[in-house]
């Protein structure tokens, strides 16, 4: 459905998730050695997207953990935790990103998403690991856009506050250094009561909850990309979702967004916001378990697609300076 998204739905960015343990099997350890068969499958997806003229975010979906993905986000050792003998080191994480970025350094349409949703760890260690990834990517010669997450599942609503007992991301993430200044902040923000993206009722104001983050971005002259958000297919959520997309489109601190989620693997399952009801996904042609139209029809076409910016970056290297990018 890549060409459907690009040609009919007029988007220009796909976020492609993978597990570190599949790319770097546990018997190898985290680092430069990949399972080349798995990398080949992943690369097929990246190549399909970028050859079609869109941008691809590379997304290790591991919550800053490695070695046990069975019950994520709760399992696995925190990368860089020096008190855990089973944990991968920050240097290994740097080596991993050096290797992966080196394989894509000539593909201008790639974006490097450092890590999905770090949580329940020292925010100082999130900064340390993010910086190591940036160093690894830039040392490979890659110059494309990097997006760096904070702590607390990288939620915008907790950016300036203590989350899970850890220091605010705002206290640390401004310290990131990119020698070519092409790094943005990676943010997730859902609209339900606990910001989990699991519930069908929307009651969290995106503009209000993102205000503190936006002011922080202005203070430090930084940019952000919201790579996960979503809502159910009810009238209440239509309003909250519209406000969210309009806010991102109107505030220049946000260089783009990706909605969660599409992909054929979902089938009738719902990746977002339905209280576990099987209402389908944002995948074109998606159907609910009862055969009725899925979230592609009831959320994407009904609400989100109408709000996609008319002017989107279509060529050139991925960059914080590239203009509107959905």
PDB file of C-alpha atoms in Angstrom:
ATOM      1  CA  UNK A   1       0.000   0.000   0.000  1.00  0.00           C
ATOM      2  CA  UNK A   2       3.000   2.350  -0.135  1.00  0.00           C
ATOM      3  CA  UNK A   3       1.946   3.769  -3.492  1.00  0.00           C
ATOM      4  CA  UNK A   4      -1.650   4.158  -2.295  1.00  0.00           C
ATOM      5  CA  UNK A   5      -0.460   6.239   0.635  1.00  0.00           C
ATOM      6  CA  UNK A   6       1.768   8.402  -1.517  1.00  0.00           C
ATOM      7  CA  UNK A   7      -0.418   8.845  -4.585  1.00  0.00           C
ATOM      8  CA  UNK A   8      -3.926   8.813  -3.098  1.00  0.00           C
ATOM      9  CA  UNK A   9      -3.397   9.913   0.488  1.00  0.00           C
ATOM     10  CA  UNK A  10      -0.604  12.371  -0.314  1.00  0.00           C
ATOM     11  CA  UNK A  11       1.761  11.548   2.548  1.00  0.00           C
ATOM     12  CA  UNK A  12       5.541  11.624   2.424  1.00  0.00           C
ATOM     13  CA  UNK A  13       6.803   9.788   5.542  1.00  0.00           C
ATOM     14  CA  UNK A  14       6.599   6.221   6.869  1.00  0.00           C
ATOM     15  CA  UNK A  15       7.884   5.055  10.260  1.00  0.00           C
ATOM     16  CA  UNK A  16       9.208   1.504   9.923  1.00  0.00           C
ATOM     17  CA  UNK A  17       9.594  -0.341  13.220  1.00  0.00           C
ATOM     18  CA  UNK A  18      11.878  -3.253  14.016  1.00  0.00           C
ATOM     19  CA  UNK A  19      13.150  -5.158  17.060  1.00  0.00           C
ATOM     20  CA  UNK A  20      16.801  -4.825  18.013  1.00  0.00           C
ATOM     21  CA  UNK A  21      16.845  -8.505  18.933  1.00  0.00           C
ATOM     22  CA  UNK A  22      15.885  -9.434  15.378  1.00  0.00           C
ATOM     23  CA  UNK A  23      18.428  -7.107  13.809  1.00  0.00           C
ATOM     24  CA  UNK A  24      21.110  -8.033  16.358  1.00  0.00           C
ATOM     25  CA  UNK A  25      20.223 -11.492  17.737  1.00  0.00           C
ATOM     26  CA  UNK A  26      20.996 -12.128  21.369  1.00  0.00           C
ATOM     27  CA  UNK A  27      23.648 -14.697  20.501  1.00  0.00           C
ATOM     28  CA  UNK A  28      25.516 -11.889  18.695  1.00  0.00           C
ATOM     29  CA  UNK A  29      24.787  -9.129  21.182  1.00  0.00           C
ATOM     30  CA  UNK A  30      23.956  -5.535  20.349  1.00  0.00           C
ATOM     31  CA  UNK A  31      26.464  -3.958  18.009  1.00  0.00           C
ATOM     32  CA  UNK A  32      27.797  -4.084  14.470  1.00  0.00           C
ATOM     33  CA  UNK A  33      26.911  -7.704  13.656  1.00  0.00           C
ATOM     34  CA  UNK A  34      23.462  -8.066  12.071  1.00  0.00           C
ATOM     35  CA  UNK A  35      21.231 -10.933  11.079  1.00  0.00           C
ATOM     36  CA  UNK A  36      21.632 -10.206   7.385  1.00  0.00           C
ATOM     37  CA  UNK A  37      18.479 -12.102   6.403  1.00  0.00           C
ATOM     38  CA  UNK A  38      16.378  -9.955   8.712  1.00  0.00           C
ATOM     39  CA  UNK A  39      18.183  -6.795   7.643  1.00  0.00           C
ATOM     40  CA  UNK A  40      17.412  -7.737   4.060  1.00  0.00           C
ATOM     41  CA  UNK A  41      13.681  -7.870   4.762  1.00  0.00           C
ATOM     42  CA  UNK A  42      13.820  -4.565   6.638  1.00  0.00           C
ATOM     43  CA  UNK A  43      15.842  -2.994   3.847  1.00  0.00           C
ATOM     44  CA  UNK A  44      13.249  -4.126   1.304  1.00  0.00           C
ATOM     45  CA  UNK A  45      10.656  -2.040   3.153  1.00  0.00           C
ATOM     46  CA  UNK A  46      12.928   0.988   3.475  1.00  0.00           C
ATOM     47  CA  UNK A  47      13.898   0.767  -0.190  1.00  0.00           C
ATOM     48  CA  UNK A  48      10.266   0.469  -1.321  1.00  0.00           C
ATOM     49  CA  UNK A  49       9.367   3.626   0.594  1.00  0.00           C
ATOM     50  CA  UNK A  50      12.346   5.736  -0.400  1.00  0.00           C
ATOM     51  CA  UNK A  51      12.388   4.698  -4.062  1.00  0.00           C
ATOM     52  CA  UNK A  52       8.746   5.723  -4.230  1.00  0.00           C
ATOM     53  CA  UNK A  53       9.813   9.220  -3.215  1.00  0.00           C
ATOM     54  CA  UNK A  54       8.839   9.193   0.463  1.00  0.00           C
ATOM     55  CA  UNK A  55      10.919   9.363   3.632  1.00  0.00           C
ATOM     56  CA  UNK A  56      11.508   6.392   5.964  1.00  0.00           C
ATOM     57  CA  UNK A  57      12.056   6.673   9.714  1.00  0.00           C
ATOM     58  CA  UNK A  58      14.166   3.779  11.011  1.00  0.00           C
ATOM     59  CA  UNK A  59      12.581   2.883  14.357  1.00  0.00           C
ATOM     60  CA  UNK A  60      14.159   0.413  16.825  1.00  0.00           C
ATOM     61  CA  UNK A  61      10.999  -0.253  18.830  1.00  0.00           C
ATOM     62  CA  UNK A  62      12.688  -1.310  22.060  1.00  0.00           C
ATOM     63  CA  UNK A  63      11.952   1.248  24.810  1.00  0.00           C
ATOM     64  CA  UNK A  64      15.741   1.625  25.383  1.00  0.00           C
ATOM     65  CA  UNK A  65      15.900  -2.066  26.332  1.00  0.00           C
ATOM     66  CA  UNK A  66      17.746  -5.005  24.813  1.00  0.00           C
ATOM     67  CA  UNK A  67      17.873  -8.806  25.351  1.00  0.00           C
ATOM     68  CA  UNK A  68      14.266  -9.763  26.207  1.00  0.00           C
ATOM     69  CA  UNK A  69      11.475  -8.368  23.997  1.00  0.00           C
ATOM     70  CA  UNK A  70       8.871 -10.927  25.068  1.00  0.00           C
ATOM     71  CA  UNK A  71       6.706  -8.594  27.156  1.00  0.00           C
ATOM     72  CA  UNK A  72       7.803  -5.150  26.038  1.00  0.00           C
ATOM     73  CA  UNK A  73       7.747  -2.436  27.187  1.00  0.00           C
ATOM     74  CA  UNK A  74       8.264  -3.996  30.618  1.00  0.00           C
ATOM     75  CA  UNK A  75      11.028  -6.510  29.860  1.00  0.00           C
ATOM     76  CA  UNK A  76      14.638  -6.343  28.830  1.00  0.00           C
ATOM     77  CA  UNK A  77      17.724  -4.746  30.358  1.00  0.00           C
ATOM     78  CA  UNK A  78      18.091  -0.987  30.079  1.00  0.00           C
ATOM     79  CA  UNK A  79      20.819  -0.137  27.590  1.00  0.00           C
ATOM     80  CA  UNK A  80      23.730   1.456  29.417  1.00  0.00           C
ATOM     81  CA  UNK A  81      22.738   0.260  32.902  1.00  0.00           C
ATOM     82  CA  UNK A  82      26.148  -0.453  34.412  1.00  0.00           C
ATOM     83  CA  UNK A  83      24.614  -2.193  37.441  1.00  0.00           C
ATOM     84  CA  UNK A  84      23.003  -4.876  35.255  1.00  0.00           C
ATOM     85  CA  UNK A  85      25.517  -7.432  33.929  1.00  0.00           C
ATOM     86  CA  UNK A  86      23.011  -8.518  31.275  1.00  0.00           C
ATOM     87  CA  UNK A  87      22.615  -5.006  29.842  1.00  0.00           C
ATOM     88  CA  UNK A  88      24.051  -3.886  26.529  1.00  0.00           C
ATOM     89  CA  UNK A  89      26.426  -0.983  26.948  1.00  0.00           C
ATOM     90  CA  UNK A  90      26.081   2.561  25.669  1.00  0.00           C
ATOM     91  CA  UNK A  91      29.146   1.940  23.494  1.00  0.00           C
ATOM     92  CA  UNK A  92      27.476  -1.093  21.943  1.00  0.00           C
ATOM     93  CA  UNK A  93      24.456   1.086  21.183  1.00  0.00           C
ATOM     94  CA  UNK A  94      26.779   3.581  19.500  1.00  0.00           C
ATOM     95  CA  UNK A  95      28.346   0.794  17.444  1.00  0.00           C
ATOM     96  CA  UNK A  96      24.888  -0.418  16.389  1.00  0.00           C
ATOM     97  CA  UNK A  97      23.885   3.008  15.135  1.00  0.00           C
ATOM     98  CA  UNK A  98      27.242   3.513  13.434  1.00  0.00           C
ATOM     99  CA  UNK A  99      26.691   0.299  11.476  1.00  0.00           C
ATOM    100  CA  UNK A 100      23.043   0.928  10.577  1.00  0.00           C
ATOM    101  CA  UNK A 101      23.600   4.555   9.599  1.00  0.00           C
ATOM    102  CA  UNK A 102      26.609   3.590   7.513  1.00  0.00           C
ATOM    103  CA  UNK A 103      24.399   1.316   5.439  1.00  0.00           C
ATOM    104  CA  UNK A 104      22.020   4.196   4.689  1.00  0.00           C
ATOM    105  CA  UNK A 105      24.328   7.198   4.568  1.00  0.00           C
ATOM    106  CA  UNK A 106      23.780   7.612   0.822  1.00  0.00           C
ATOM    107  CA  UNK A 107      19.976   7.390   1.005  1.00  0.00           C
ATOM    108  CA  UNK A 108      18.815  10.980   1.491  1.00  0.00           C
ATOM    109  CA  UNK A 109      15.262   9.881   2.276  1.00  0.00           C
ATOM    110  CA  UNK A 110      16.154   8.057   5.502  1.00  0.00           C
ATOM    111  CA  UNK A 111      15.521   9.481   8.983  1.00  0.00           C
ATOM    112  CA  UNK A 112      17.239   7.956  12.013  1.00  0.00           C
ATOM    113  CA  UNK A 113      14.838   7.468  14.946  1.00  0.00           C
ATOM    114  CA  UNK A 114      17.198   6.721  17.833  1.00  0.00           C
ATOM    115  CA  UNK A 115      14.769   4.706  19.994  1.00  0.00           C
ATOM    116  CA  UNK A 116      11.078   4.212  20.644  1.00  0.00           C
ATOM    117  CA  UNK A 117       9.825   5.394  24.066  1.00  0.00           C
ATOM    118  CA  UNK A 118      12.545   5.157  26.710  1.00  0.00           C
ATOM    119  CA  UNK A 119      11.000   4.940  30.178  1.00  0.00           C
ATOM    120  CA  UNK A 120      11.654   4.147  33.853  1.00  0.00           C
ATOM    121  CA  UNK A 121      15.358   4.892  33.716  1.00  0.00           C
ATOM    122  CA  UNK A 122      17.592   7.816  34.652  1.00  0.00           C
ATOM    123  CA  UNK A 123      16.988  10.694  32.275  1.00  0.00           C
ATOM    124  CA  UNK A 124      20.724  11.324  32.358  1.00  0.00           C
ATOM    125  CA  UNK A 125      21.160   7.870  30.804  1.00  0.00           C
ATOM    126  CA  UNK A 126      18.608   8.663  28.073  1.00  0.00           C
ATOM    127  CA  UNK A 127      20.759  11.693  27.231  1.00  0.00           C
ATOM    128  CA  UNK A 128      23.932   9.585  27.324  1.00  0.00           C
ATOM    129  CA  UNK A 129      22.501   6.937  24.992  1.00  0.00           C
ATOM    130  CA  UNK A 130      20.975   9.505  22.635  1.00  0.00           C
ATOM    131  CA  UNK A 131      24.299  11.295  22.378  1.00  0.00           C
ATOM    132  CA  UNK A 132      26.119   8.026  21.726  1.00  0.00           C
ATOM    133  CA  UNK A 133      23.694   7.258  18.902  1.00  0.00           C
ATOM    134  CA  UNK A 134      24.230  10.708  17.391  1.00  0.00           C
ATOM    135  CA  UNK A 135      27.996  10.224  17.607  1.00  0.00           C
ATOM    136  CA  UNK A 136      27.757   6.827  15.943  1.00  0.00           C
ATOM    137  CA  UNK A 137      25.526   8.105  13.155  1.00  0.00           C
ATOM    138  CA  UNK A 138      27.671  11.131  12.377  1.00  0.00           C
ATOM    139  CA  UNK A 139      30.919   9.130  12.592  1.00  0.00           C
ATOM    140  CA  UNK A 140      29.524   6.893   9.829  1.00  0.00           C
ATOM    141  CA  UNK A 141      29.346   9.875   7.504  1.00  0.00           C
ATOM    142  CA  UNK A 142      25.537  10.025   7.505  1.00  0.00           C
ATOM    143  CA  UNK A 143      24.091  13.540   7.420  1.00  0.00           C
ATOM    144  CA  UNK A 144      20.353  12.853   7.447  1.00  0.00           C
ATOM    145  CA  UNK A 145      17.851  13.936  10.094  1.00  0.00           C
ATOM    146  CA  UNK A 146      18.088  12.304  13.536  1.00  0.00           C
ATOM    147  CA  UNK A 147      15.164  12.313  15.977  1.00  0.00           C
ATOM    148  CA  UNK A 148      16.037  11.857  19.654  1.00  0.00           C
ATOM    149  CA  UNK A 149      13.564  10.735  22.351  1.00  0.00           C
ATOM    150  CA  UNK A 150      13.253  11.787  25.968  1.00  0.00           C
ATOM    151  CA  UNK A 151      12.239   9.814  29.052  1.00  0.00           C
ATOM    152  CA  UNK A 152       8.716   8.970  30.242  1.00  0.00           C
ATOM    153  CA  UNK A 153       7.783   7.246  26.947  1.00  0.00           C
ATOM    154  CA  UNK A 154       8.935  10.541  25.364  1.00  0.00           C
ATOM    155  CA  UNK A 155       5.541  12.063  26.174  1.00  0.00           C
ATOM    156  CA  UNK A 156       5.109  15.734  25.437  1.00  0.00           C
ATOM    157  CA  UNK A 157       2.796  16.205  28.413  1.00  0.00           C
ATOM    158  CA  UNK A 158       5.531  15.171  30.890  1.00  0.00           C
ATOM    159  CA  UNK A 159       8.451  16.847  29.146  1.00  0.00           C
ATOM    160  CA  UNK A 160       8.854  19.497  31.836  1.00  0.00           C
ATOM    161  CA  UNK A 161       7.851  17.351  34.823  1.00  0.00           C
ATOM    162  CA  UNK A 162       9.158  14.408  36.796  1.00  0.00           C
ATOM    163  CA  UNK A 163       8.062  11.147  35.189  1.00  0.00           C
ATOM    164  CA  UNK A 164       8.217   7.714  36.841  1.00  0.00           C
ATOM    165  CA  UNK A 165      10.459   9.261  39.488  1.00  0.00           C
ATOM    166  CA  UNK A 166      13.042  10.389  36.949  1.00  0.00           C
ATOM    167  CA  UNK A 167      14.169  13.916  36.143  1.00  0.00           C
ATOM    168  CA  UNK A 168      12.286  15.867  33.454  1.00  0.00           C
ATOM    169  CA  UNK A 169      13.474  15.412  29.897  1.00  0.00           C
ATOM    170  CA  UNK A 170      13.555  19.205  29.694  1.00  0.00           C
ATOM    171  CA  UNK A 171      16.450  19.230  32.178  1.00  0.00           C
ATOM    172  CA  UNK A 172      18.678  17.145  29.921  1.00  0.00           C
ATOM    173  CA  UNK A 173      17.725  16.921  26.248  1.00  0.00           C
ATOM    174  CA  UNK A 174      18.799  20.464  25.367  1.00  0.00           C
ATOM    175  CA  UNK A 175      22.355  19.268  26.051  1.00  0.00           C
ATOM    176  CA  UNK A 176      22.398  17.052  22.947  1.00  0.00           C
ATOM    177  CA  UNK A 177      25.069  18.039  20.455  1.00  0.00           C
ATOM    178  CA  UNK A 178      24.980  17.273  16.751  1.00  0.00           C
ATOM    179  CA  UNK A 179      28.003  18.549  14.789  1.00  0.00           C
ATOM    180  CA  UNK A 180      25.805  19.361  11.783  1.00  0.00           C
ATOM    181  CA  UNK A 181      22.735  20.547  13.757  1.00  0.00           C
ATOM    182  CA  UNK A 182      20.289  18.186  12.097  1.00  0.00           C
ATOM    183  CA  UNK A 183      18.665  16.577  15.149  1.00  0.00           C
ATOM    184  CA  UNK A 184      15.051  17.059  16.291  1.00  0.00           C
ATOM    185  CA  UNK A 185      13.239  15.862  19.405  1.00  0.00           C
ATOM    186  CA  UNK A 186      11.023  12.768  19.048  1.00  0.00           C
ATOM    187  CA  UNK A 187       7.650  13.127  20.815  1.00  0.00           C
ATOM    188  CA  UNK A 188       4.625  10.854  21.407  1.00  0.00           C
ATOM    189  CA  UNK A 189       1.299  12.237  22.583  1.00  0.00           C
ATOM    190  CA  UNK A 190      -2.033  10.428  22.861  1.00  0.00           C
ATOM    191  CA  UNK A 191      -5.380  11.947  23.722  1.00  0.00           C
ATOM    192  CA  UNK A 192      -6.914   9.531  26.242  1.00  0.00           C
ATOM    193  CA  UNK A 193      -7.029   9.865  30.009  1.00  0.00           C
ATOM    194  CA  UNK A 194      -3.665   8.214  30.780  1.00  0.00           C
ATOM    195  CA  UNK A 195      -1.920   9.151  27.518  1.00  0.00           C
ATOM    196  CA  UNK A 196      -1.486   5.458  26.670  1.00  0.00           C
ATOM    197  CA  UNK A 197      -3.332   5.397  23.351  1.00  0.00           C
ATOM    198  CA  UNK A 198      -5.409   2.438  24.529  1.00  0.00           C
ATOM    199  CA  UNK A 199      -8.779   4.000  25.361  1.00  0.00           C
ATOM    200  CA  UNK A 200     -11.658   5.074  23.145  1.00  0.00           C
ATOM    201  CA  UNK A 201     -12.551   8.241  25.080  1.00  0.00           C
ATOM    202  CA  UNK A 202     -10.560  11.369  24.254  1.00  0.00           C
ATOM    203  CA  UNK A 203     -10.274  13.897  27.082  1.00  0.00           C
ATOM    204  CA  UNK A 204      -6.734  15.294  26.876  1.00  0.00           C
ATOM    205  CA  UNK A 205      -6.210  18.595  25.093  1.00  0.00           C
ATOM    206  CA  UNK A 206      -3.212  18.277  22.804  1.00  0.00           C
ATOM    207  CA  UNK A 207      -2.563  22.052  22.623  1.00  0.00           C
ATOM    208  CA  UNK A 208      -2.755  22.458  26.396  1.00  0.00           C
ATOM    209  CA  UNK A 209      -0.578  19.436  27.165  1.00  0.00           C
ATOM    210  CA  UNK A 210       2.046  20.349  24.574  1.00  0.00           C
ATOM    211  CA  UNK A 211       2.320  24.014  25.575  1.00  0.00           C
ATOM    212  CA  UNK A 212       5.227  23.511  27.996  1.00  0.00           C
ATOM    213  CA  UNK A 213       7.184  21.450  25.469  1.00  0.00           C
ATOM    214  CA  UNK A 214       6.572  24.036  22.765  1.00  0.00           C
ATOM    215  CA  UNK A 215       7.901  26.812  24.982  1.00  0.00           C
ATOM    216  CA  UNK A 216      10.951  24.679  25.790  1.00  0.00           C
ATOM    217  CA  UNK A 217      11.600  24.141  22.086  1.00  0.00           C
ATOM    218  CA  UNK A 218      11.394  27.894  21.519  1.00  0.00           C
ATOM    219  CA  UNK A 219      13.763  28.604  24.406  1.00  0.00           C
ATOM    220  CA  UNK A 220      16.441  26.293  23.067  1.00  0.00           C
ATOM    221  CA  UNK A 221      15.674  26.911  19.382  1.00  0.00           C
ATOM    222  CA  UNK A 222      14.960  23.250  18.778  1.00  0.00           C
ATOM    223  CA  UNK A 223      12.535  21.366  16.546  1.00  0.00           C
ATOM    224  CA  UNK A 224      10.377  18.319  17.243  1.00  0.00           C
ATOM    225  CA  UNK A 225       8.549  15.606  15.350  1.00  0.00           C
ATOM    226  CA  UNK A 226       5.506  13.826  16.821  1.00  0.00           C
ATOM    227  CA  UNK A 227       5.939  10.258  15.624  1.00  0.00           C
ATOM    228  CA  UNK A 228       2.997   8.700  17.503  1.00  0.00           C
ATOM    229  CA  UNK A 229      -0.492  10.015  18.139  1.00  0.00           C
ATOM    230  CA  UNK A 230      -3.984   8.779  17.390  1.00  0.00           C
ATOM    231  CA  UNK A 231      -7.612   8.523  18.485  1.00  0.00           C
ATOM    232  CA  UNK A 232     -10.802   6.479  18.229  1.00  0.00           C
ATOM    233  CA  UNK A 233     -13.492   6.909  15.575  1.00  0.00           C
ATOM    234  CA  UNK A 234     -16.069   8.789  17.661  1.00  0.00           C
ATOM    235  CA  UNK A 235     -17.277  12.371  17.416  1.00  0.00           C
ATOM    236  CA  UNK A 236     -15.522  13.451  20.604  1.00  0.00           C
ATOM    237  CA  UNK A 237     -12.176  12.143  19.361  1.00  0.00           C
ATOM    238  CA  UNK A 238     -12.688  13.747  15.952  1.00  0.00           C
ATOM    239  CA  UNK A 239     -12.554  17.150  17.648  1.00  0.00           C
ATOM    240  CA  UNK A 240      -9.533  16.348  19.814  1.00  0.00           C
ATOM    241  CA  UNK A 241      -7.678  14.806  16.884  1.00  0.00           C
ATOM    242  CA  UNK A 242      -8.415  17.788  14.650  1.00  0.00           C
ATOM    243  CA  UNK A 243      -7.070  20.147  17.311  1.00  0.00           C
ATOM    244  CA  UNK A 244      -3.916  18.037  17.619  1.00  0.00           C
ATOM    245  CA  UNK A 245      -3.073  18.044  13.920  1.00  0.00           C
ATOM    246  CA  UNK A 246      -3.930  21.712  13.529  1.00  0.00           C
ATOM    247  CA  UNK A 247      -1.641  22.551  16.450  1.00  0.00           C
ATOM    248  CA  UNK A 248       1.299  20.705  14.887  1.00  0.00           C
ATOM    249  CA  UNK A 249       0.646  22.245  11.499  1.00  0.00           C
ATOM    250  CA  UNK A 250       0.466  25.798  12.878  1.00  0.00           C
ATOM    251  CA  UNK A 251       3.479  25.760  15.201  1.00  0.00           C
ATOM    252  CA  UNK A 252       6.807  25.896  13.335  1.00  0.00           C
ATOM    253  CA  UNK A 253       8.568  24.090  16.172  1.00  0.00           C
ATOM    254  CA  UNK A 254       7.024  20.877  14.798  1.00  0.00           C
ATOM    255  CA  UNK A 255       8.546  19.740  11.524  1.00  0.00           C
ATOM    256  CA  UNK A 256       6.167  16.822  11.015  1.00  0.00           C
ATOM    257  CA  UNK A 257       4.129  13.967  12.403  1.00  0.00           C
ATOM    258  CA  UNK A 258       3.269  10.318  11.837  1.00  0.00           C
ATOM    259  CA  UNK A 259       0.002   8.766  13.037  1.00  0.00           C
ATOM    260  CA  UNK A 260      -0.103   5.356  14.760  1.00  0.00           C
ATOM    261  CA  UNK A 261      -0.501   3.044  12.901  1.00  0.00           C
ATOM    262  CA  UNK A 262      -0.902   1.256   9.575  1.00  0.00           C
ATOM    263  CA  UNK A 263       0.538  -1.930   8.080  1.00  0.00           C
ATOM    264  CA  UNK A 264      -1.030  -5.177   6.862  1.00  0.00           C
ATOM    265  CA  UNK A 265       0.116  -7.190   9.896  1.00  0.00           C
ATOM    266  CA  UNK A 266      -2.516  -5.493  12.073  1.00  0.00           C
ATOM    267  CA  UNK A 267      -5.397  -7.160  10.223  1.00  0.00           C
ATOM    268  CA  UNK A 268      -8.615  -6.397  12.099  1.00  0.00           C
ATOM    269  CA  UNK A 269      -6.674  -5.526  15.258  1.00  0.00           C
ATOM    270  CA  UNK A 270      -6.459  -1.909  16.346  1.00  0.00           C
ATOM    271  CA  UNK A 271      -3.068  -0.457  17.252  1.00  0.00           C
ATOM    272  CA  UNK A 272      -4.630   2.558  18.902  1.00  0.00           C
ATOM    273  CA  UNK A 273      -7.367   3.887  21.052  1.00  0.00           C
ATOM    274  CA  UNK A 274     -10.240   1.397  20.909  1.00  0.00           C
ATOM    275  CA  UNK A 275     -10.395  -0.304  24.348  1.00  0.00           C
ATOM    276  CA  UNK A 276      -9.198  -3.494  22.641  1.00  0.00           C
ATOM    277  CA  UNK A 277     -12.085  -3.562  20.197  1.00  0.00           C
ATOM    278  CA  UNK A 278     -10.993  -4.963  16.831  1.00  0.00           C
ATOM    279  CA  UNK A 279     -11.783  -1.962  14.651  1.00  0.00           C
ATOM    280  CA  UNK A 280      -8.949  -2.324  12.178  1.00  0.00           C
ATOM    281  CA  UNK A 281      -6.039   0.045  11.618  1.00  0.00           C
ATOM    282  CA  UNK A 282      -5.037   2.999   9.453  1.00  0.00           C
ATOM    283  CA  UNK A 283      -4.003   0.545   6.720  1.00  0.00           C
ATOM    284  CA  UNK A 284      -5.791   1.280   3.419  1.00  0.00           C
ATOM    285  CA  UNK A 285      -8.615  -1.217   2.996  1.00  0.00           C
ATOM    286  CA  UNK A 286      -8.627  -2.040   6.712  1.00  0.00           C
ATOM    287  CA  UNK A 287     -11.795  -3.665   8.040  1.00  0.00           C
ATOM    288  CA  UNK A 288     -13.054  -4.195  11.579  1.00  0.00           C
ATOM    289  CA  UNK A 289     -13.660  -7.739  12.814  1.00  0.00           C
ATOM    290  CA  UNK A 290     -17.352  -7.488  11.883  1.00  0.00           C
ATOM    291  CA  UNK A 291     -16.469  -6.501   8.306  1.00  0.00           C
ATOM    292  CA  UNK A 292     -17.348  -2.832   8.719  1.00  0.00           C
ATOM    293  CA  UNK A 293     -14.925  -0.093   7.605  1.00  0.00           C
ATOM    294  CA  UNK A 294     -11.766   0.071   9.705  1.00  0.00           C
ATOM    295  CA  UNK A 295      -9.943   3.064  11.142  1.00  0.00           C
ATOM    296  CA  UNK A 296      -8.496   3.952   7.728  1.00  0.00           C
ATOM    297  CA  UNK A 297     -11.991   4.992   6.683  1.00  0.00           C
ATOM    298  CA  UNK A 298     -13.360   6.226  10.016  1.00  0.00           C
ATOM    299  CA  UNK A 299     -10.294   8.103  11.290  1.00  0.00           C
ATOM    300  CA  UNK A 300      -7.768   8.652   8.485  1.00  0.00           C
ATOM    301  CA  UNK A 301     -10.078   9.540   5.579  1.00  0.00           C
ATOM    302  CA  UNK A 302     -12.713  11.152   7.796  1.00  0.00           C
ATOM    303  CA  UNK A 303     -10.425  13.346   9.905  1.00  0.00           C
ATOM    304  CA  UNK A 304      -6.669  13.219   9.423  1.00  0.00           C
ATOM    305  CA  UNK A 305      -6.229  13.255   5.652  1.00  0.00           C
ATOM    306  CA  UNK A 306      -8.105  16.536   5.334  1.00  0.00           C
ATOM    307  CA  UNK A 307      -5.491  18.123   7.601  1.00  0.00           C
ATOM    308  CA  UNK A 308      -2.382  16.936   5.758  1.00  0.00           C
ATOM    309  CA  UNK A 309      -0.384  20.041   4.730  1.00  0.00           C
ATOM    310  CA  UNK A 310      -0.622  20.782   1.031  1.00  0.00           C
ATOM    311  CA  UNK A 311       3.074  21.535   0.757  1.00  0.00           C
ATOM    312  CA  UNK A 312       5.267  18.606   1.776  1.00  0.00           C
ATOM    313  CA  UNK A 313       8.942  17.952   1.241  1.00  0.00           C
ATOM    314  CA  UNK A 314       9.285  15.568  -1.677  1.00  0.00           C
ATOM    315  CA  UNK A 315      13.013  15.609  -2.422  1.00  0.00           C
ATOM    316  CA  UNK A 316      16.382  16.340  -0.884  1.00  0.00           C
ATOM    317  CA  UNK A 317      18.002  15.112   2.291  1.00  0.00           C
ATOM    318  CA  UNK A 318      15.852  14.710   5.393  1.00  0.00           C
ATOM    319  CA  UNK A 319      16.402  17.785   7.516  1.00  0.00           C
ATOM    320  CA  UNK A 320      14.979  19.988  10.267  1.00  0.00           C
ATOM    321  CA  UNK A 321      15.023  22.723   7.627  1.00  0.00           C
ATOM    322  CA  UNK A 322      13.064  20.805   5.021  1.00  0.00           C
ATOM    323  CA  UNK A 323       9.678  22.418   5.558  1.00  0.00           C
ATOM    324  CA  UNK A 324       6.340  20.729   6.359  1.00  0.00           C
ATOM    325  CA  UNK A 325       6.731  16.968   6.471  1.00  0.00           C
ATOM    326  CA  UNK A 326       3.834  14.646   7.395  1.00  0.00           C
TER     327      UNK A 326
END
